[in-house]
Amino acid sequence: MRISQIRRIYQFFAILFFLIFLNGAGQSQSKAVPQLVKLQWKKCLICHAKPGLKKVTSEGEVISLFVNQKELAHSIHKNVPCQQCHMDIVTIPHKGAIKRVDCSRCHYAGSPIEPKNTKRYAQLQNSVHGIALAKGNPNAPRCQDCHGGHDVYPPSDSSSHINKFRVAKTCGKCHPKEYNNFEKSIHAKALNKHKSEAPTCINCHGGHTIESPKQKTSSVYASRIPDTCSKCHGSIKVVGPFGIPTQQVTTYKNSFHGIATQFGEIRAANCASCHGYHSILPASNPNSRINKKNLPKTCGKCHKNINRNVELGKVHVNPRQKSAGIIFYVSSFFKYLTITVLVALMLHIILDVNHKLREKRAGKKKETEK
C-alpha cells in the first residue's frame, strides 16, 4: 500500500515537472522571436541606419535606403524579421537588385495573419490602381506607397499614412493638383480641425475599390454622385452638428435635375456640377461656384446665354416651406383644391347613392301597395 502511494507521488511530481518545463520552453521561445528580430535588425542596420545611404537608379532617380529604427520599432511589423518581407535576401551583406516587397505573401484571403480573410487584393486588382499595375505602369501605387514601408501603423494611429486626417496628404503624393484644390475646401478645413465627420479622399472615391469616374460602378460616376454625397448630407447624425440641413438631398431628387439623373441621364447636373468636387467652398465664399455672383458662369456651363437673373432664383426648393415663395402658395392652393374636390366628389357619390337607394325603396313600397 505504501509502495503504490510512493509511486503516485513520483508520478505527480514527474507530470508537474514536465508541465513546468513545457511552459518555460514556450516562454523562452516566445521571447526568442523579438530577440531574433533585434538580432536581424542589428545586422541590417549596420548599413541601413546611416541617413546618407542611398542609390541612384538607371533613370537617375535617387532612392534613400535609410531605415529609421524608431519608426520600425513602433510599427505594426515590429516583431517581423526583415527577411520575412525581403525574402530574396539570403546573405548579409546582400548584392544585386532587390525585388519589391509583395505584401500578399502574408496578407492573402484566408491567411491567419491580420487582417484575416481580406478581400483587399481582389478589390485592388479591379481598381484603377490595380489595372495600371497590371499594365506595367511604373508610377502606379503599390501597398507601400499608401501604407508606408517600415513605418506601417494601424489607421487609428495619428502617425499612419492612411489615418483619416493624413490620408489626403498621402494621396497628394501622386495627385498634387487634386490635393492642393482639396486643401482649400470646406471639407479640408473641417478635417484640419479634427472633425471626424468630414469626408476625405476615401469617403468619396473608396480605398482599395477606387474606379475611374467613367466606370458606371464608380462611386463618383456622374449618376452615382448624388448617392455618394447623400451618405453624409442625408444623415442628420453627420451634418446636423454643423447646422447643415439634410433636405437638400430630397429637394435635389425631386427636382428636374435629380429626376433626370435617377433615370440615368449623365448630362443632368449632379452635386459636383454645381458645388465642385475637390475645392468645395461655402456659398458665402466669393470663390465658390454657388456664390450668387458666380451662378451665371456655373449654370452657364449647361444653360448657354443665361443672364444674371439666375441670381434671383432659388435652388433646393422645398414647396412645403414658405421660403419657397410663390411655389409654396401655388403648391398649397393645389393641395387644398385637390382635397376639396375629392371631398366634394365623395360627398356627391354618397348623396347620389343615398338618393338611388331611397328611390329603390319607394318603388318597392308602391309595388306592395298595389
Coordinates of C-alpha atoms in Angstrom, one line a residue:
M1 CA 0.0 0.0 0.0
R2 CA 2.8 2.3 0.9
I3 CA 4.7 1.5 -2.3
S4 CA 1.7 2.4 -4.5
Q5 CA 1.3 5.7 -2.7
I6 CA 5.0 6.5 -3.2
R7 CA 4.7 5.7 -7.0
R8 CA 1.7 8.0 -7.3
I9 CA 3.6 10.8 -5.6
Y10 CA 6.6 10.3 -8.0
Q11 CA 4.2 10.3 -11.0
F12 CA 2.5 13.5 -9.8
F13 CA 5.9 15.3 -9.4
A14 CA 7.1 14.0 -12.8
I15 CA 4.0 15.3 -14.5
L16 CA 4.3 18.6 -12.7
F17 CA 7.9 19.0 -13.7
F18 CA 7.1 18.1 -17.3
L19 CA 4.4 20.8 -17.4
I20 CA 6.7 23.4 -15.9
F21 CA 9.4 22.6 -18.4
L22 CA 6.9 22.9 -21.3
N23 CA 5.7 26.3 -20.0
G24 CA 9.3 27.6 -19.6
A25 CA 10.2 26.4 -23.1
G26 CA 7.2 28.1 -24.5
Q27 CA 8.1 31.4 -22.8
S28 CA 11.7 31.2 -23.9
Q29 CA 10.5 30.5 -27.5
S30 CA 8.1 33.5 -27.4
K31 CA 10.9 35.7 -26.1
A32 CA 13.3 34.4 -28.8
V33 CA 11.2 35.9 -31.6
P34 CA 11.8 39.6 -30.7
Q35 CA 15.5 38.7 -29.9
L36 CA 15.8 37.2 -33.4
V37 CA 14.2 40.3 -34.8
K38 CA 16.5 42.6 -33.0
L39 CA 19.5 40.5 -34.0
Q40 CA 18.4 40.8 -37.7
W41 CA 17.8 44.5 -37.2
K42 CA 21.3 44.9 -35.9
K43 CA 22.8 43.2 -38.9
C44 CA 20.7 45.1 -41.4
L45 CA 21.1 48.4 -39.6
I46 CA 24.9 48.3 -39.8
C47 CA 24.3 49.8 -43.2
H48 CA 20.7 50.9 -43.3
A49 CA 20.9 53.0 -40.1
K50 CA 23.0 55.5 -42.0
P51 CA 20.9 58.5 -43.1
G52 CA 23.0 59.1 -46.1
L53 CA 22.6 55.6 -47.5
K54 CA 21.1 55.8 -51.0
K55 CA 21.2 54.5 -54.5
V56 CA 20.7 56.1 -57.9
T57 CA 18.6 54.2 -60.4
S58 CA 19.3 53.9 -64.1
E59 CA 16.8 56.7 -64.7
G60 CA 18.7 58.9 -62.4
E61 CA 16.2 58.8 -59.5
V62 CA 17.8 59.0 -56.1
I63 CA 16.3 56.5 -53.6
S64 CA 17.0 56.6 -49.9
L65 CA 17.9 53.3 -48.3
F66 CA 17.9 54.7 -44.8
V67 CA 15.7 52.8 -42.3
N68 CA 14.5 54.8 -39.3
Q69 CA 14.9 52.4 -36.3
K70 CA 12.4 54.3 -34.1
E71 CA 9.7 54.2 -36.8
L72 CA 10.4 50.5 -37.4
A73 CA 10.3 49.7 -33.6
H74 CA 6.9 51.3 -33.3
S75 CA 5.4 49.9 -36.5
I76 CA 2.8 47.2 -36.7
H77 CA 5.6 44.9 -38.1
K78 CA 8.0 45.5 -35.2
N79 CA 8.2 41.8 -34.5
V80 CA 8.6 40.7 -38.1
P81 CA 12.1 39.7 -39.2
C82 CA 13.4 41.8 -42.1
Q83 CA 13.8 38.7 -44.3
Q84 CA 10.1 37.8 -43.9
C85 CA 9.4 40.7 -46.2
H86 CA 12.6 40.9 -48.1
M87 CA 12.6 37.1 -48.9
D88 CA 15.1 37.3 -51.7
I89 CA 17.9 38.4 -49.3
V90 CA 19.8 35.3 -48.3
T91 CA 23.2 36.8 -47.3
I92 CA 24.3 39.9 -45.4
P93 CA 25.7 42.0 -46.9
H94 CA 23.5 41.4 -50.0
K95 CA 24.3 42.1 -53.6
G96 CA 22.4 42.9 -56.7
A97 CA 18.9 44.3 -57.2
I98 CA 16.3 43.6 -54.5
K99 CA 12.8 42.8 -55.6
R100 CA 9.9 45.0 -54.3
V101 CA 8.2 43.5 -51.3
D102 CA 5.0 41.6 -52.1
C103 CA 2.6 42.1 -49.2
S104 CA 0.2 39.4 -50.5
R105 CA 2.7 36.8 -49.2
C106 CA 1.2 37.3 -45.8
H107 CA -2.0 39.3 -46.3
Y108 CA -4.0 37.0 -48.5
A109 CA -7.6 35.8 -48.2
G110 CA -7.7 33.1 -45.5
S111 CA -4.3 34.0 -44.0
P112 CA -4.1 33.6 -40.2
I113 CA -2.2 36.9 -40.1
E114 CA -4.2 40.0 -39.5
P115 CA -6.2 41.3 -41.3
K116 CA -7.9 37.9 -41.7
N117 CA -9.9 36.9 -44.7
T118 CA -9.1 40.1 -46.5
K119 CA -10.6 40.8 -50.0
R120 CA -8.4 43.8 -50.5
Y121 CA -6.2 42.2 -53.1
A122 CA -9.1 41.1 -55.2
Q123 CA -10.6 44.6 -54.9
L124 CA -7.2 46.2 -55.7
Q125 CA -6.8 44.1 -58.9
N126 CA -10.1 45.5 -60.2
S127 CA -9.4 49.1 -59.1
V128 CA -7.9 51.8 -61.3
H129 CA -4.6 51.4 -59.5
G130 CA -4.6 47.6 -59.9
I131 CA -5.3 47.9 -63.6
A132 CA -2.5 50.4 -64.0
L133 CA -0.1 48.0 -62.2
A134 CA -1.2 45.1 -64.4
K135 CA -0.4 47.2 -67.5
G136 CA 3.1 47.8 -66.2
N137 CA 2.7 51.4 -65.3
P138 CA 5.8 52.2 -63.1
N139 CA 4.0 55.1 -61.4
A140 CA 1.0 53.0 -60.3
P141 CA 0.9 52.9 -56.5
R142 CA 1.5 49.7 -54.5
C143 CA 0.7 48.8 -50.9
Q144 CA 3.8 50.6 -49.6
D145 CA 3.1 53.8 -51.4
C146 CA -0.1 54.3 -49.4
H147 CA 0.5 52.3 -46.1
G148 CA 4.2 53.0 -45.8
G149 CA 7.3 50.8 -45.9
H150 CA 9.0 50.5 -42.5
D151 CA 6.5 52.9 -40.8
V152 CA 3.3 50.9 -41.2
Y153 CA 0.8 51.8 -38.5
P154 CA -2.9 51.0 -37.9
P155 CA -5.3 53.6 -39.4
S156 CA -6.3 54.6 -35.8
D157 CA -2.7 55.8 -35.2
S158 CA -2.2 59.5 -35.9
S159 CA 1.2 58.7 -37.5
S160 CA -0.4 56.3 -40.0
H161 CA -0.2 57.4 -43.7
I162 CA -3.8 56.2 -44.0
N163 CA -5.1 57.9 -40.9
K164 CA -8.4 59.8 -41.5
F165 CA -6.6 63.1 -41.1
R166 CA -3.5 62.2 -43.1
V167 CA -4.8 60.2 -46.0
A168 CA -5.4 63.2 -48.2
K169 CA -1.7 64.1 -47.9
T170 CA -0.8 60.5 -48.8
C171 CA -2.9 60.6 -51.9
G172 CA -1.5 64.0 -52.7
K173 CA 2.0 62.5 -53.3
C174 CA 0.7 61.2 -56.7
H175 CA -2.2 63.6 -57.1
P176 CA -0.7 67.0 -56.1
K177 CA -3.2 69.2 -58.1
E178 CA -6.2 67.5 -56.6
Y179 CA -4.7 67.7 -53.1
N180 CA -3.9 71.4 -53.4
N181 CA -7.5 72.1 -54.5
F182 CA -8.9 69.9 -51.7
E183 CA -6.8 71.7 -49.1
K184 CA -8.8 74.9 -49.9
S185 CA -12.1 73.2 -49.5
I186 CA -14.6 73.4 -46.6
H187 CA -14.1 69.6 -46.1
A188 CA -10.3 70.0 -45.6
K189 CA -10.8 72.9 -43.1
A190 CA -13.1 70.6 -41.1
L191 CA -10.5 67.8 -41.2
N192 CA -7.8 70.2 -40.1
K193 CA -10.0 70.9 -37.0
H194 CA -10.1 67.1 -36.4
K195 CA -13.8 66.8 -37.2
S196 CA -14.1 63.1 -37.9
E197 CA -17.4 63.6 -39.7
A198 CA -15.8 65.5 -42.6
P199 CA -15.0 63.4 -45.7
T200 CA -11.6 62.7 -47.1
C201 CA -10.5 61.1 -50.4
I202 CA -11.5 57.5 -49.5
N203 CA -15.0 58.5 -48.3
C204 CA -15.9 59.6 -51.9
H205 CA -13.5 57.5 -54.0
G206 CA -13.1 54.4 -51.9
G207 CA -9.9 52.8 -50.7
H208 CA -9.0 49.5 -52.4
T209 CA -12.0 49.8 -54.7
I210 CA -11.2 53.1 -56.5
E211 CA -12.5 53.1 -60.0
S212 CA -12.3 55.5 -62.9
P213 CA -15.1 58.2 -62.9
K214 CA -16.1 56.9 -66.3
Q215 CA -16.9 53.5 -64.9
K216 CA -20.7 53.1 -64.2
T217 CA -19.9 51.2 -60.9
S218 CA -17.6 54.0 -59.6
S219 CA -18.8 55.9 -56.6
V220 CA -18.0 59.2 -58.4
Y221 CA -19.7 58.2 -61.7
A222 CA -22.0 61.1 -62.8
S223 CA -25.3 59.4 -62.0
R224 CA -24.0 57.9 -58.7
I225 CA -22.5 61.2 -57.2
P226 CA -25.8 62.2 -55.5
D227 CA -25.9 58.8 -53.7
T228 CA -22.3 59.2 -52.6
C229 CA -22.8 62.8 -51.3
S230 CA -26.1 61.8 -49.6
K231 CA -24.3 59.3 -47.3
C232 CA -23.2 62.4 -45.4
H233 CA -25.5 65.1 -46.4
G234 CA -28.6 62.9 -46.0
S235 CA -27.6 62.0 -42.4
I236 CA -28.6 64.3 -39.5
K237 CA -26.0 62.5 -37.4
V238 CA -23.2 63.5 -39.7
V239 CA -24.1 67.0 -40.9
G240 CA -26.5 68.0 -38.1
P241 CA -23.8 69.2 -35.7
F242 CA -22.6 71.6 -38.3
G243 CA -26.0 73.2 -38.8
I244 CA -26.3 71.8 -42.4
P245 CA -29.9 70.8 -43.3
T246 CA -30.4 67.4 -44.8
Q247 CA -33.4 68.4 -47.0
Q248 CA -31.0 69.2 -50.0
V249 CA -30.9 65.5 -50.8
T250 CA -34.6 65.2 -51.0
T251 CA -35.2 68.5 -52.9
Y252 CA -32.5 67.6 -55.4
K253 CA -34.0 64.2 -56.1
N254 CA -37.4 65.8 -56.6
S255 CA -36.0 68.4 -58.9
F256 CA -35.7 68.2 -62.7
H257 CA -32.0 67.5 -62.4
G258 CA -32.5 64.9 -59.8
I259 CA -35.2 63.0 -61.7
A260 CA -33.2 63.1 -64.9
T261 CA -30.2 61.7 -63.0
Q262 CA -32.2 58.9 -61.5
F263 CA -33.3 57.9 -65.0
G264 CA -29.6 57.6 -65.9
E265 CA -29.1 60.9 -67.7
I266 CA -25.4 61.6 -67.1
R267 CA -25.7 65.1 -68.7
A268 CA -28.0 66.3 -66.0
A269 CA -26.5 68.4 -63.2
N270 CA -25.4 66.5 -60.1
C271 CA -24.0 67.8 -56.9
A272 CA -20.4 68.2 -58.2
S273 CA -21.7 70.0 -61.3
C274 CA -22.7 73.0 -59.2
H275 CA -20.7 72.7 -56.0
G276 CA -17.5 71.3 -57.4
Y277 CA -15.6 68.3 -56.2
H278 CA -12.2 68.8 -54.6
S279 CA -12.4 72.6 -54.0
I280 CA -15.9 72.7 -52.5
L281 CA -16.5 76.1 -50.8
P282 CA -19.5 77.6 -48.9
A283 CA -21.8 79.9 -50.8
S284 CA -20.6 82.8 -48.7
N285 CA -17.1 82.5 -50.2
P286 CA -16.6 84.8 -53.2
N287 CA -14.7 82.0 -55.0
S288 CA -17.4 79.4 -54.5
R289 CA -19.2 78.1 -57.6
I290 CA -22.5 78.7 -55.9
N291 CA -21.8 82.2 -54.8
K292 CA -24.5 84.4 -56.3
K293 CA -22.0 86.3 -58.4
N294 CA -20.7 83.1 -59.9
L295 CA -24.0 81.4 -60.6
P296 CA -24.2 82.7 -64.3
K297 CA -20.9 81.1 -65.0
T298 CA -21.7 77.9 -63.1
C299 CA -25.2 77.4 -64.6
G300 CA -24.0 78.7 -68.0
K301 CA -21.9 75.6 -68.4
C302 CA -25.1 73.8 -69.3
H303 CA -27.5 76.6 -70.0
K304 CA -26.0 78.8 -72.7
N305 CA -26.7 82.5 -72.9
I306 CA -28.0 82.6 -69.3
N307 CA -28.1 86.1 -67.7
R308 CA -27.8 87.5 -64.2
N309 CA -31.4 86.9 -63.4
V310 CA -30.3 83.4 -62.3
E311 CA -29.1 85.1 -59.1
L312 CA -32.7 85.8 -58.2
G313 CA -33.8 82.2 -58.4
K314 CA -33.8 79.7 -55.6
V315 CA -32.1 76.3 -55.5
H316 CA -33.1 73.2 -53.5
V317 CA -36.6 74.5 -53.3
N318 CA -38.9 72.7 -50.8
P319 CA -42.5 73.5 -51.9
R320 CA -43.7 72.7 -48.3
Q321 CA -41.8 75.6 -46.8
K322 CA -42.8 79.3 -47.1
S323 CA -39.2 80.1 -48.0
A324 CA -40.1 78.7 -51.5
G325 CA -42.2 81.9 -52.1
I326 CA -44.9 81.7 -54.7
I327 CA -44.2 78.0 -55.3
F328 CA -45.3 77.3 -51.7
Y329 CA -48.6 79.2 -52.2
V330 CA -49.3 77.6 -55.6
S331 CA -48.4 74.2 -54.2
S332 CA -50.6 74.8 -51.1
F333 CA -53.5 76.1 -53.3
F334 CA -53.5 73.0 -55.5
K335 CA -53.1 70.7 -52.5
Y336 CA -56.2 72.1 -50.8
L337 CA -58.0 72.4 -54.1
T338 CA -57.4 68.7 -54.7
I339 CA -58.6 67.8 -51.2
T340 CA -61.7 69.9 -51.6
V341 CA -62.5 68.4 -55.0
L342 CA -62.0 64.9 -53.6
V343 CA -64.2 65.6 -50.6
A344 CA -66.9 67.1 -52.7
L345 CA -66.8 64.2 -55.1
M346 CA -67.1 61.7 -52.3
L347 CA -70.0 63.7 -50.8
H348 CA -71.6 63.8 -54.2
I349 CA -71.3 60.0 -54.6
I350 CA -72.7 59.4 -51.1
L351 CA -75.7 61.7 -51.8
D352 CA -76.2 60.1 -55.2
V353 CA -76.1 56.5 -53.8
N354 CA -78.4 57.6 -50.9
H355 CA -80.9 59.1 -53.4
K356 CA -80.9 55.9 -55.6
L357 CA -81.5 53.8 -52.5
R358 CA -84.4 55.9 -51.5
E359 CA -85.9 55.7 -55.0
K360 CA -85.5 51.9 -54.9
R361 CA -87.2 51.7 -51.6
A362 CA -90.0 54.0 -52.8
G363 CA -90.6 51.8 -55.9
K364 CA -90.8 48.6 -53.8
K365 CA -93.3 50.3 -51.5
K366 CA -95.6 51.3 -54.4
E367 CA -95.5 47.7 -55.7
T368 CA -96.6 46.3 -52.4
E369 CA -99.4 48.8 -52.1
K370 CA -100.8 47.6 -55.5

